[in-house]
Coordinates of C-alpha atoms and ligand atoms in Angstrom, one line a residue:
X180 CA -0.1 0.5 0.1
X181 CA 0.8 3.6 -0.8
X182 CA 2.9 4.8 2.5
X183 CA 1.0 7.8 3.1
X184 CA -1.4 6.5 5.4
X185 CA -3.6 9.0 8.1
X186 CA -5.3 6.8 11.4
X187 CA -8.2 7.7 12.7
X188 CA -8.4 6.7 17.0
X189 CA -12.0 5.6 17.7
X190 CA -13.6 6.4 21.0
X191 CA -16.8 5.5 20.4
X192 CA -17.5 8.5 18.0
X193 CA -20.7 7.6 16.2
X194 CA -18.9 9.6 12.7
X195 CA -15.4 7.3 13.8
X196 CA -16.1 5.3 9.4
X197 CA -17.2 8.4 8.3
X198 CA -13.4 10.4 9.2
X199 CA -11.6 7.8 7.2
X200 CA -14.1 8.1 4.5
X201 CA -13.5 11.7 4.1
X202 CA -10.0 11.0 4.3
X203 CA -9.8 8.7 1.4
X204 CA -11.7 10.7 -0.5
X205 CA -9.2 13.3 -0.5
X206 CA -7.4 10.3 -2.4
X207 CA -5.0 9.6 1.2
X208 CA -5.8 6.2 2.9
X209 CA -6.9 5.7 6.4
X210 CA -7.9 3.2 8.5
X211 CA -10.1 3.2 11.6
X212 CA -8.0 1.6 14.9
X213 CA -9.6 1.5 18.4
X214 CA -7.5 4.1 20.7
X215 CA -6.1 1.2 22.5
X216 CA -3.3 1.1 19.7
X217 CA 0.1 0.4 20.6
X218 CA 2.1 3.3 20.7
X219 CA 4.9 1.4 19.6
X220 CA 2.6 0.2 16.6
X221 CA 1.9 3.4 15.2
X222 CA 5.7 4.3 14.9
X223 CA 6.3 1.5 13.0
X224 CA 3.0 1.9 10.9
X225 CA 4.6 5.2 10.7
X226 CA 1.0 7.3 9.8
X227 CA 1.4 11.1 8.1
X228 CA -1.5 11.5 10.7
X229 CA -3.2 10.8 13.1
X230 CA -7.3 11.9 14.3
X231 CA -9.2 11.7 17.2
X232 CA -12.8 11.1 17.1
X233 CA -15.5 11.9 18.6
X234 CA -17.6 10.2 21.8
X235 CA -19.7 10.4 24.3
X236 CA -17.5 10.4 27.5
X237 CA -15.8 13.1 29.8
X238 CA -12.3 13.4 29.3
X239 CA -12.3 13.6 33.4
X240 CA -14.0 11.1 34.0
X241 CA -11.1 8.2 35.3
X242 CA -13.1 5.5 33.3
X243 CA -13.7 6.8 29.8
X244 CA -10.9 6.2 26.9
X245 CA -7.3 7.9 26.6
X246 CA -4.8 7.6 25.6
X247 CA -0.9 8.4 26.2
X248 CA -0.5 11.6 26.0
X249 CA 3.4 10.6 24.1
X250 CA 1.1 9.9 21.1
X251 CA 0.8 14.0 20.8
X252 CA 4.9 14.4 21.4
X253 CA 5.6 11.9 18.2
X254 CA 6.0 14.1 15.8
X255 CA 3.1 13.2 14.5
X256 CA 0.3 16.5 12.9
X257 CA -3.1 14.9 15.7
X258 CA -6.2 16.5 14.8
X259 CA -8.6 15.8 17.3
X260 CA -12.2 16.7 16.9
X261 CA -15.0 16.7 19.3
X262 CA -14.2 14.2 21.7
X263 CA -11.2 14.2 21.1
X264 CA -10.2 18.7 21.1
X265 CA -10.8 18.0 24.6
X266 CA -9.3 14.9 25.0
X267 CA -5.6 17.2 22.9
X268 CA -6.7 19.4 25.5
X269 CA -7.2 17.9 28.7
X270 CA -3.7 15.5 27.9
X271 CA -1.9 19.3 27.0
X272 CA -2.8 21.1 30.3
X273 CA -5.8 22.9 28.7
X274 CA -8.8 22.7 31.0
X275 CA -12.4 21.2 29.9
X276 CA -15.5 21.4 31.1
X277 CA -18.9 20.9 31.4
X278 CA -20.9 24.2 29.4
X279 CA -23.0 25.7 30.8
X280 CA -25.4 25.6 28.0
X281 CA -24.8 22.2 25.4
X282 CA -24.5 22.6 21.1
X283 CA -26.2 20.0 19.3
X284 CA -27.1 20.3 15.5
X285 CA -26.0 23.4 13.3
X286 CA -24.3 26.1 15.2
X287 CA -22.8 29.1 13.5
X288 CA -19.0 29.2 13.6
X289 CA -16.2 31.7 13.4
X290 CA -13.2 30.9 12.2
X291 CA -10.5 32.5 12.3
X292 CA -8.9 31.7 8.5
X293 CA -5.0 32.5 9.3
X294 CA -4.9 28.3 9.9
X295 CA -3.9 26.5 7.5
X296 CA -6.6 23.9 8.9
X297 CA -9.1 27.2 8.3
X298 CA -7.1 27.9 4.5
X299 CA -9.9 29.1 2.1
X300 CA -12.6 28.9 4.3
X301 CA -15.1 31.4 5.2
X302 CA -14.5 33.6 8.4
X303 CA -18.4 32.0 8.7
X304 CA -19.2 28.2 8.7
X305 CA -22.4 26.3 10.0
X306 CA -20.8 23.9 11.6
X307 CA -22.4 20.1 13.1
X308 CA -21.5 20.3 17.1
X309 CA -22.9 17.6 19.3
X310 CA -20.9 18.5 23.1
X311 CA -21.9 19.2 26.3
X312 CA -18.0 19.6 27.4
X313 CA -16.1 22.2 26.1
X314 CA -12.6 23.6 26.5
X315 CA -13.0 26.2 29.0
X316 CA -9.1 27.0 28.7
X317 CA -5.9 26.1 25.9
X318 CA -3.4 24.8 27.2
X319 CA 0.4 26.7 26.9
X320 CA 1.5 27.2 23.6
X321 CA -1.6 26.2 22.2
X322 CA -4.4 29.8 20.3
X323 CA -7.8 29.5 19.6
X324 CA -8.8 29.8 16.1
X325 CA -12.8 29.7 16.4
X326 CA -15.0 30.4 18.5
X327 CA -19.0 30.2 18.6
X328 CA -21.2 32.4 20.5
X329 CA -21.5 29.9 23.2
X330 CA -18.2 27.9 23.2
X331 CA -15.0 29.9 23.3
X332 CA -12.5 27.6 21.8
X333 CA -14.4 26.0 19.0
X334 CA -10.9 24.8 17.3
X335 CA -7.1 25.8 18.8
X336 CA -3.8 25.2 17.5
X337 CA -0.5 24.7 18.5
X338 CA 1.3 24.9 14.9
X339 CA 4.6 24.2 16.2
X340 CA 3.8 20.7 17.2
X341 CA 1.1 20.3 14.2
X342 CA -1.4 20.0 16.8
X343 CA -5.1 20.9 16.1
X344 CA -8.5 20.4 17.5
X345 CA -11.9 21.3 16.2
X346 CA -15.3 21.1 18.3
X347 CA -17.5 20.4 15.6
X348 CA -17.5 17.7 13.3
X349 CA -16.4 17.9 9.8
X350 CA -17.0 15.1 8.6
X351 CA -20.2 15.3 8.2
X352 CA -22.5 16.5 5.8
X353 CA -23.9 19.3 7.5
X354 CA -20.6 21.4 8.1
X355 CA -19.7 23.9 5.5
X356 CA -16.2 23.5 4.1
X357 CA -16.2 19.8 6.4
X358 CA -14.2 18.5 3.6
X359 CA -12.2 21.9 2.7
X360 CA -11.3 21.5 6.4
X361 CA -9.9 17.6 6.6
X362 CA -7.7 18.3 3.0
X363 CA -6.2 21.5 4.9
X364 CA -5.2 18.7 7.4
X365 CA -4.3 16.1 5.3
X366 CA -2.6 17.9 2.5
X367 CA -1.2 21.2 4.8
X368 CA -0.5 20.6 7.8
X369 CA 0.5 16.6 7.3
X370 CA 1.9 16.7 4.2
X371 CA 0.6 14.6 1.8
X372 CA 0.1 14.3 -1.6
X373 CA -2.8 12.2 -1.9
X374 CA -1.8 9.9 -4.5
X375 CA -4.5 7.1 -2.6
X376 CA -6.6 6.0 -5.6
X377 CA -9.0 2.7 -5.1
X378 CA -7.2 0.7 -7.3
X379 CA -4.2 1.1 -4.1
X380 CA -6.8 -0.5 -1.6
X381 CA -7.5 -3.5 -4.4
X382 CA -4.5 -3.8 -4.8
X383 CA -3.2 -4.2 -1.6
X384 CA -5.8 -5.9 -0.4
X385 CA -5.3 -8.8 -2.6
X386 CA -1.4 -9.5 -1.6
X387 CA -2.7 -9.2 1.6
X388 CA -5.6 -11.6 0.8
X389 CA -2.3 -14.1 -1.2
X390 CA -0.3 -13.7 1.9
X391 CA -3.1 -14.4 4.8
X392 CA -4.4 -17.9 2.5
X393 CA -0.7 -19.2 1.6
X394 CA -1.8 -22.6 0.6
X395 CA -5.5 -22.5 2.5
X396 CA -8.7 -23.8 0.9
X397 CA -11.6 -20.4 1.1
X398 CA -14.8 -20.4 0.5
X399 CA -16.8 -17.4 -0.3
X400 CA -20.7 -16.5 0.9
X401 CA -22.0 -15.4 -2.8
X402 CA -25.2 -14.1 -2.7
X403 CA -25.0 -12.4 -6.0
X404 CA -25.4 -9.1 -4.3
X405 CA -23.0 -6.7 -5.2
X406 CA -20.5 -6.5 -1.8
X407 CA -20.1 -10.4 -1.8
X408 CA -19.5 -10.3 -6.1
X409 CA -16.8 -7.7 -5.3
X410 CA -15.2 -10.0 -2.3
X411 CA -15.9 -13.3 -4.3
X412 CA -13.4 -11.8 -7.6
X413 CA -11.5 -9.8 -4.7
X414 CA -10.1 -13.9 -3.3
X415 CA -10.6 -15.2 -6.8
X416 CA -7.6 -12.3 -8.0
X417 CA -5.9 -13.7 -5.2
X418 CA -5.8 -16.7 -4.5
X419 CA -7.3 -18.7 -7.9
X420 CA -8.5 -21.9 -7.7
X421 CA -8.3 -22.2 -3.7
X422 CA -11.5 -20.4 -3.8
X423 CA -14.6 -22.1 -4.2
X424 CA -17.8 -19.8 -4.4
X425 CA -21.4 -21.2 -2.4
X426 CA -24.4 -19.4 -3.4
X427 CA -27.8 -20.3 -1.3
X428 CA -31.1 -19.6 -3.0
X429 CA -32.7 -20.1 -0.4
X430 CA -36.1 -19.3 -1.1
X431 CA -35.8 -15.9 -0.4
X432 CA -33.8 -14.6 -3.1
X433 CA -35.5 -11.5 -5.7
X434 CA -37.7 -13.2 -8.5
X435 CA -35.6 -15.7 -11.2
X436 CA -32.1 -14.5 -9.1
X437 CA -30.9 -17.9 -8.8
X438 CA -30.4 -17.8 -12.6
X439 CA -28.9 -14.7 -13.1
X440 CA -27.0 -15.3 -10.7
X441 CA -25.5 -18.6 -12.5
X442 CA -25.3 -17.5 -14.8
X443 CA -22.3 -14.5 -13.9
X444 CA -20.4 -16.3 -11.5
X445 CA -21.2 -20.3 -12.5
X446 CA -19.4 -22.2 -15.1
X447 CA -21.0 -19.8 -18.2
X448 CA -19.9 -16.9 -16.9
X449 CA -17.2 -15.0 -17.3
X450 CA -15.1 -15.8 -14.6
X451 CA -13.3 -18.6 -14.0
X452 CA -14.7 -19.9 -10.7
X453 CA -15.4 -23.0 -8.6
X454 CA -19.1 -22.2 -7.6
X455 CA -21.7 -24.8 -6.1
X456 CA -25.6 -23.7 -6.2
X457 CA -27.3 -24.7 -2.9
X458 CA -31.1 -25.4 -4.0
X459 CA -32.2 -25.4 -0.2
X460 CA -35.8 -23.2 0.1
X461 CA -37.3 -26.0 1.8
X462 CA -34.9 -26.2 4.8
X463 CA -34.7 -22.1 5.0
X464 CA -38.4 -21.6 5.1
X465 CA -39.0 -24.7 7.3
X466 CA -36.2 -22.9 10.0
X467 CA -38.8 -19.8 9.3
X468 CA -42.3 -21.2 10.3
X469 CA -44.2 -19.4 12.5
X470 CA -41.1 -16.9 13.1
X471 CA -42.5 -13.2 13.6
X472 CA -39.8 -11.6 15.1
X473 CA -37.0 -9.6 13.0
X474 CA -34.0 -10.2 15.3
X475 CA -35.1 -13.8 15.1
X476 CA -35.5 -13.9 11.8
X477 CA -32.0 -12.8 11.2
X478 CA -30.6 -15.1 13.4
X479 CA -32.1 -18.0 12.3
X480 CA -30.8 -17.4 8.7
X481 CA -27.9 -16.2 9.7
X482 CA -26.9 -19.4 11.3
X483 CA -28.6 -21.5 8.7
X484 CA -25.8 -20.4 6.6
X485 CA -23.5 -20.5 8.1
X486 CA -24.8 -24.6 9.0
X487 CA -25.1 -24.3 5.3
X488 CA -21.4 -23.1 3.7
X489 CA -20.1 -25.3 7.3
X490 CA -21.4 -28.9 5.7
X491 CA -20.3 -27.3 1.6
X492 CA -16.4 -26.8 3.5
X493 CA -17.2 -30.7 4.7
X494 CA -17.6 -31.9 1.6
X495 CA -14.7 -29.3 -0.5
X496 CA -12.2 -30.5 2.2
X497 CA -9.9 -28.8 4.8
X498 CA -11.6 -25.1 4.1
X499 CA -10.1 -22.9 6.5
X500 CA -11.4 -19.6 5.4
X501 CA -14.8 -18.4 5.2
X502 CA -15.2 -15.3 3.1
X503 CA -18.3 -12.8 3.7
X504 CA -19.2 -9.1 1.9
X505 CA -19.7 -7.5 5.3
X506 CA -19.7 -3.9 4.3
X507 CA -19.0 -1.0 7.0
X508 CA -22.7 0.2 7.8
X509 CA -23.3 -3.6 8.3
X510 CA -21.2 -3.6 11.6
X511 CA -21.8 -0.4 13.3
X512 CA -25.7 -1.0 13.1
X513 CA -24.9 -5.2 14.7
X514 CA -23.5 -3.5 17.4
X515 CA -20.5 -4.5 17.1
X516 CA -18.3 -1.0 17.5
X517 CA -19.5 1.2 20.8
X518 CA -22.8 1.9 19.0
X519 CA -26.3 0.4 19.9
X520 CA -27.6 -2.5 18.2
X521 CA -30.2 -1.6 15.4
X522 CA -29.9 -5.1 13.5
X523 CA -28.2 -7.7 13.5
X524 CA -27.1 -8.6 10.2
X525 CA -26.4 -11.4 9.1
X526 CA -22.8 -11.9 7.8
X527 CA -21.9 -9.8 11.2
X528 CA -24.4 -10.0 14.4
X529 CA -26.4 -12.6 12.7
X530 CA -23.3 -14.9 13.0
X531 CA -23.7 -18.2 15.8
X532 CA -21.7 -18.5 18.7
X533 CA -19.1 -21.1 17.1
X534 CA -18.5 -20.9 13.7
X535 CA -16.4 -23.8 12.2
X536 CA -14.1 -22.0 10.4
X537 CA -10.7 -21.2 11.2
X538 CA -10.9 -17.4 10.2
X539 CA -14.1 -15.5 8.6
X540 CA -12.4 -13.0 6.2
X541 CA -14.2 -9.7 5.5
X542 CA -12.5 -7.8 3.1
X543 CA -14.3 -4.9 2.7
X544 CA -15.1 -4.4 6.2
X545 CA -14.2 -1.1 6.4
X546 CA -16.1 0.4 2.8
X547 CA -19.4 2.2 2.5
X548 CA -21.2 0.9 -0.1
X549 CA -20.0 3.3 -2.8
X550 CA -16.6 2.8 -2.2
X551 CA -17.5 -1.1 -2.5
X552 CA -18.9 -0.3 -6.3
X553 CA -15.7 2.3 -6.6
X554 CA -13.3 -1.2 -6.1
X555 CA -15.9 -3.6 -7.9
X556 CA -15.4 -1.3 -11.1
X557 CA -11.5 -1.7 -10.5
X558 CA -11.8 -4.7 -10.8
X559 CA -13.9 -4.3 -13.9
X560 CA -17.0 -6.2 -12.1
X561 CA -19.8 -6.1 -15.1
X562 CA -21.2 -1.7 -14.1
X563 CA -24.4 -4.0 -14.5
X564 CA -23.4 -6.2 -11.7
X565 CA -21.5 -2.7 -10.3
X566 CA -24.4 -0.9 -9.8
X567 CA -27.0 -3.5 -9.1
X568 CA -29.9 -2.6 -6.5
X569 CA -28.3 -3.6 -2.6
X570 CA -29.8 -6.8 -1.8
X571 CA -30.2 -7.7 1.8
X572 CA -27.9 -11.0 3.0
X573 CA -30.8 -12.4 5.1
X574 CA -33.3 -11.2 1.2
X575 CA -36.9 -11.2 1.8
X576 CA -37.1 -13.3 4.6
X577 CA -37.0 -9.5 6.1
X578 CA -39.3 -8.1 3.7
X579 CA -42.2 -9.3 5.0
X580 CA -44.0 -8.6 8.4
X581 CA -45.0 -11.6 10.0
X582 CA -44.3 -15.0 9.8
X583 CA -42.5 -15.6 6.5
X584 CA -44.1 -19.1 4.2
X585 CA -43.6 -19.9 0.3
X586 CA -46.4 -17.6 -0.9
X587 CA -45.5 -14.8 0.7
X588 CA -42.4 -15.0 -0.9
X589 CA -43.7 -15.0 -4.7
X590 CA -46.0 -12.6 -3.7
X591 CA -43.2 -10.3 -2.9
X592 CA -41.1 -11.4 -5.3
X593 CA -44.2 -10.8 -7.7
X594 CA -44.5 -7.4 -6.9
X595 CA -40.8 -6.4 -6.4
X596 CA -40.3 -7.7 -9.9
X597 CA -43.1 -5.4 -11.7
X598 CA -41.6 -2.3 -9.6
X599 CA -38.0 -2.8 -10.6
X600 CA -39.5 -3.4 -14.3
X601 CA -41.7 0.0 -14.1
X602 CA -38.7 2.0 -12.3
X603 CA -36.2 1.2 -14.5
X604 CA -39.0 1.8 -18.0
X605 CA -39.3 5.5 -16.3
X606 CA -35.8 5.4 -16.6
X607 CA -35.3 5.9 -12.6
X608 CA -33.8 2.9 -11.6
X609 CA -29.9 5.5 -12.3
X610 CA -30.6 7.6 -9.8
X611 CA -32.6 6.1 -7.0
X612 CA -30.4 5.0 -3.9
X613 CA -32.7 1.5 -2.9
X614 CA -35.5 0.9 -4.1
X615 CA -38.1 -2.6 -3.2
X616 CA -41.6 -4.0 -2.6
X617 CA -41.6 -5.6 1.0
X618 CA -45.5 -7.5 2.5
X619 CA -47.4 -5.7 5.6
X620 CA -48.8 -8.3 7.4
X621 CA -52.4 -6.6 7.1
X622 CA -55.2 -7.7 5.3
X623 CA -58.1 -5.9 4.4
X624 CA -61.6 -5.7 2.5
X625 CA -61.2 -5.0 -1.1
X626 CA -63.4 -5.7 -3.9
X627 CA -62.4 -6.8 -7.3
X628 CA -65.0 -7.9 -10.1
X629 CA -68.1 -8.4 -8.2
X630 CA -66.2 -9.8 -5.4
X631 CA -65.2 -9.2 -1.7
X632 CA -61.8 -9.4 -1.1
X633 CA -59.3 -10.1 2.2
X634 CA -55.9 -9.4 0.9
X635 CA -52.2 -8.7 1.7
X636 CA -51.1 -4.9 1.5
X637 CA -48.2 -4.9 -0.1
X638 CA -45.7 -1.6 0.2
X639 CA -43.3 0.2 -1.9
X640 CA -40.3 1.9 -0.8
X641 CA -37.5 4.1 -2.0
X642 CA -34.8 5.7 -1.4
X643 CA -32.0 8.2 -1.8
X644 CA -28.8 7.6 -0.2
X645 CA -24.9 8.3 -0.5
X646 CA -23.5 5.7 2.3
X647 CA -26.9 3.7 3.5
X648 CA -26.3 4.7 7.1
X649 CA -29.0 7.5 6.2
X650 CA -31.8 7.9 4.0
X651 CA -34.0 10.3 2.3
X652 CA -37.2 9.9 0.7
X653 CA -37.5 9.3 -2.9
X654 CA -40.4 11.6 -4.2
X655 CA -40.9 9.1 -7.7
X656 CA -43.9 10.3 -10.0
X657 CA -47.6 9.5 -8.8
X658 CA -48.1 8.3 -11.9
X659 CA -45.0 5.6 -11.3
X660 CA -46.3 4.5 -8.6
X661 CA -50.1 4.7 -9.7
X662 CA -48.7 2.3 -12.5
X663 CA -47.4 -0.2 -10.0
X664 CA -50.2 -0.2 -7.8
X665 CA -52.7 -1.0 -10.9
X666 CA -50.2 -3.4 -12.3
X667 CA -49.5 -5.7 -8.7
X668 CA -53.0 -5.9 -7.8
X669 CA -54.2 -6.9 -10.6
X670 CA -51.4 -9.5 -11.2
X671 CA -50.4 -11.0 -8.1
X672 CA -52.0 -13.4 -6.3
X673 CA -53.2 -12.1 -2.7
X674 CA -52.6 -8.6 -3.1
X675 CA -55.7 -5.7 -2.9
X676 CA -53.8 -2.9 -1.5
X677 CA -50.2 -1.1 -2.2
X678 CA -49.6 1.2 0.3
X679 CA -45.2 4.3 -0.5
X680 CA -43.4 3.9 2.0
X681 CA -42.9 8.0 3.2
X682 CA -40.3 7.8 5.6
X683 CA -36.2 8.6 5.8
X684 CA -34.0 7.1 8.0
X685 CA -33.3 8.1 10.7
X686 CA -36.3 7.2 12.4
X687 CA -36.6 4.1 10.0
X688 CA -34.4 2.5 8.4
X689 CA -34.0 1.6 5.0
X690 CA -35.3 -2.0 4.6
X691 CA -38.9 -3.4 5.8
X692 CA -39.2 -5.5 8.9
Ligands
LIG882 P1 -30.9 -0.9 7.1 O1 -32.0 -1.3 6.9 O2 -30.3 -1.2 7.9 O3 -30.4 -0.9 5.7 O4 -30.7 0.7 7.1 C1 -28.6 -0.4 5.3 C2 -28.7 -0.9 3.9 O5 -27.8 -2.7 4.3 C3 -29.0 -3.3 4.1 N1 -28.9 -4.9 4.5 C4 -28.0 -5.6 4.4 N2 -27.2 -6.8 4.1 N3 -27.4 -8.1 5.3 C5 -27.0 -7.8 4.5 O6 -25.9 -7.7 3.8 C6 -28.0 -8.2 6.1 O7 -28.5 -8.2 6.8 C7 -29.0 -6.1 5.7 N4 -29.8 -6.0 6.5 C8 -29.9 -4.2 5.3 C9 -30.1 -2.6 3.6 O8 -30.5 -3.3 1.9 C10 -29.5 -1.2 2.5 O9 -28.9 -1.1 1.6

């Protein structure tokens, strides 16, 4: 990998990977590490810069996450954000206190743009704040370079020691010029040249995978979705025929998807892969019988996947590694960091406790969906695959409210196929972030022909998002929605009503479960 590395030390904030992603957007390679990362290891990694993240704690609490003061004396530039800024102040002898007035959300910040951190940033910006503590007194050798009406130290710097701190969050979209501020840090303070590209990630990952796997055998859990496809191709480039891709056709896929995936990754497709398709619809429907609670469904599907992969691995013999296409939002929402559990993404929190593989490899674990797509393009995966609609590992098992049955699966598959067809016809398929049909558990009275019906309501969902961590409602023209609704009630048996979900994320999630 290009030696230009910036590391983010994670103190438990919500936006840690977002910081890393923003730095990568500046063409500088960036990784997130726990705040406990050993100082010797940091020296060895020789980063051009270090960023301390935010976090929910107060620096003066004994049990709060803290790194040693020595990090600040390595001569490596450090930028502290929110809690990270307070930590720099605390470790350097400044004073951090509970602010008389907390600041949450969009806040006007006065900037002193003589600071290299704020070069070419206007004197006044709107920035995203989220704090109750603040720096009340800057440490010796530091100077204040931004303020708000209630926060005397919205940013500070110690040019000689290359230490910088912002109380606000430059990494979030709501902070005006946030990317500019981060790029000032990585270019002007750390002296990075910005030579990193996604192709470097791809090359380096292939090299590392080759080293890790050695002569071992690898099984890749391939769903045909973007993430697992990119993971499979990475592994295939790294270890060739030591890899076997196992595709579980579990009856929870989209309409015709089993055949479509086989056409791409099977023996007639463009890749020279060991590909096994396991038809296991009845097995999954059986396990899901009577289950209505969404987390339980996820756990069951996750467990069944793993058991199936273990069985396949046993047939192949001596398989040490299982590869999954886990990406960053899966990790964060499964609550494996410090954040709350939103849901157990099947390839993360949905894993059973005991898994019969020596190691699970997740080469995309730190990337966001759009970054995975860039990696896919670098790998030469056809665009129609790379820009496919995201589809969750547990499939339509989590797009059916209430019990999952084969009949309900067919309803969702048929309704979703119509929806996708009409969206494509209307030329909207490239501009929408994610869209799909789901099945509510609600049946209601309708009238069709001359008869009464008592059938299900299908719900249509469409959102726009770039990182899938947040999303907003996509506004689909009424005539398109009307056409989809009319086709669904006419063509899909068992449905007499079509609803449109108008909620963003938050407060909802993208999936409908
Ligand atoms: P949510 O519903 O959590 O979805 O807002 C965010 C993105 O993640 C996808 N998703 C999953 N992907 N396994 C996956 O591989 C999962 O268990 C899973 N759950 C949600 C979802 O489709 C959306 O793109």
